[in-house]
mmCIF file of C-alpha atoms in Angstrom:
data_model
loop_
_atom_site.group_PDB
_atom_site.id
_atom_site.type_symbol
_atom_site.label_atom_id
_atom_site.label_comp_id
_atom_site.label_asym_id
_atom_site.label_seq_id
_atom_site.Cartn_x
_atom_site.Cartn_y
_atom_site.Cartn_z
ATOM 1 C CA MET A 1 -106.247 -128.716 6.971
ATOM 2 C CA ARG A 2 -103.400 -126.276 7.543
ATOM 3 C CA HIS A 3 -103.046 -127.462 11.154
ATOM 4 C CA ILE A 4 -102.504 -131.049 10.016
ATOM 5 C CA LEU A 5 -100.003 -130.119 7.330
ATOM 6 C CA ASN A 6 -98.071 -127.971 9.802
ATOM 7 C CA ALA A 7 -97.909 -130.854 12.270
ATOM 8 C CA ALA A 8 -96.699 -133.211 9.544
ATOM 9 C CA GLN A 9 -94.016 -130.733 8.506
ATOM 10 C CA THR A 10 -92.564 -130.721 12.028
ATOM 11 C CA ASN A 11 -92.820 -134.532 12.363
ATOM 12 C CA SER A 12 -95.207 -134.265 15.290
ATOM 13 C CA LEU A 13 -98.182 -136.011 13.687
ATOM 14 C CA TYR A 14 -97.964 -139.558 15.028
ATOM 15 C CA ALA A 15 -100.191 -142.159 13.370
ATOM 16 C CA LYS A 16 -101.778 -143.192 16.662
ATOM 17 C CA GLY A 17 -101.328 -139.857 18.450
ATOM 18 C CA ASN A 18 -104.097 -137.763 19.960
ATOM 19 C CA LEU A 19 -104.069 -135.197 17.148
ATOM 20 C CA ALA A 20 -104.336 -137.829 14.408
ATOM 21 C CA ARG A 21 -107.161 -139.551 16.280
ATOM 22 C CA ALA A 22 -109.053 -136.328 16.914
ATOM 23 C CA LEU A 23 -108.729 -135.206 13.294
ATOM 24 C CA ALA A 24 -108.831 -138.648 11.669
ATOM 25 C CA ASN A 25 -111.082 -137.557 8.798
ATOM 26 C CA ASP A 26 -108.781 -134.668 7.904
ATOM 27 C CA VAL A 27 -105.706 -136.908 8.082
ATOM 28 C CA ALA A 28 -107.434 -139.441 5.831
ATOM 29 C CA GLU A 29 -108.388 -136.736 3.342
ATOM 30 C CA ALA A 30 -104.847 -135.308 3.249
ATOM 31 C CA ALA A 31 -103.362 -138.777 2.773
ATOM 32 C CA SER A 32 -105.902 -139.580 0.041
ATOM 33 C CA ARG A 33 -104.959 -136.387 -1.778
ATOM 34 C CA GLY A 34 -101.284 -137.377 -1.579
ATOM 35 C CA TRP A 35 -100.313 -134.607 0.836
ATOM 36 C CA LEU A 36 -99.232 -136.977 3.647
ATOM 37 C CA THR A 37 -97.400 -140.275 3.704
ATOM 38 C CA SER A 38 -95.956 -142.686 6.226
ATOM 39 C CA ARG A 39 -93.908 -144.537 3.622
ATOM 40 C CA THR A 40 -90.146 -144.536 4.152
ATOM 41 C CA GLY A 41 -89.204 -146.920 1.360
ATOM 42 C CA PRO A 42 -90.687 -149.183 -1.294
ATOM 43 C CA THR A 43 -91.935 -151.677 1.290
ATOM 44 C CA SER A 44 -91.456 -149.933 4.634
ATOM 45 C CA PHE A 45 -93.564 -147.562 6.677
ATOM 46 C CA CYS A 46 -93.180 -145.620 9.935
ATOM 47 C CA ASN A 47 -95.569 -144.371 12.611
ATOM 48 C CA ILE A 48 -95.289 -140.686 11.718
ATOM 49 C CA TRP A 49 -97.270 -138.887 9.025
ATOM 50 C CA MET A 50 -94.858 -136.850 6.881
ATOM 51 C CA LEU A 51 -95.482 -134.093 4.388
ATOM 52 C CA THR A 52 -95.059 -134.958 0.708
ATOM 53 C CA PRO A 53 -93.752 -132.453 -1.858
ATOM 54 C CA SER A 54 -97.318 -131.772 -3.032
ATOM 55 C CA GLY A 55 -98.385 -131.347 0.604
ATOM 56 C CA LEU A 56 -95.642 -128.774 1.074
ATOM 57 C CA THR A 57 -96.906 -126.905 -1.986
ATOM 58 C CA VAL A 58 -100.448 -126.847 -0.604
ATOM 59 C CA LEU A 59 -99.185 -125.710 2.811
ATOM 60 C CA ASN A 60 -97.209 -122.866 1.233
ATOM 61 C CA ILE A 61 -100.241 -121.793 -0.768
ATOM 62 C CA GLU A 62 -102.394 -121.793 2.381
ATOM 63 C CA LYS A 63 -99.749 -119.731 4.184
ATOM 64 C CA GLY A 64 -99.611 -117.308 1.251
ATOM 65 C CA ILE A 65 -95.954 -118.053 0.517
ATOM 66 C CA ALA A 66 -96.316 -119.598 -2.937
#
């Protein structure tokens, strides 16, 4: 999971990219847990998975920072 969260933090996790396709189950789990989002506004979305504040917390915990 750390690999996916790292990729989302650097904005290199494209929704239809090779990494997201290869790790689709992990991306779906992270999004379901609220760690990733593609929402940019109340009714708009983009094609990049981005880290949410709770995703950043989880990533920091996994890195041993928090």
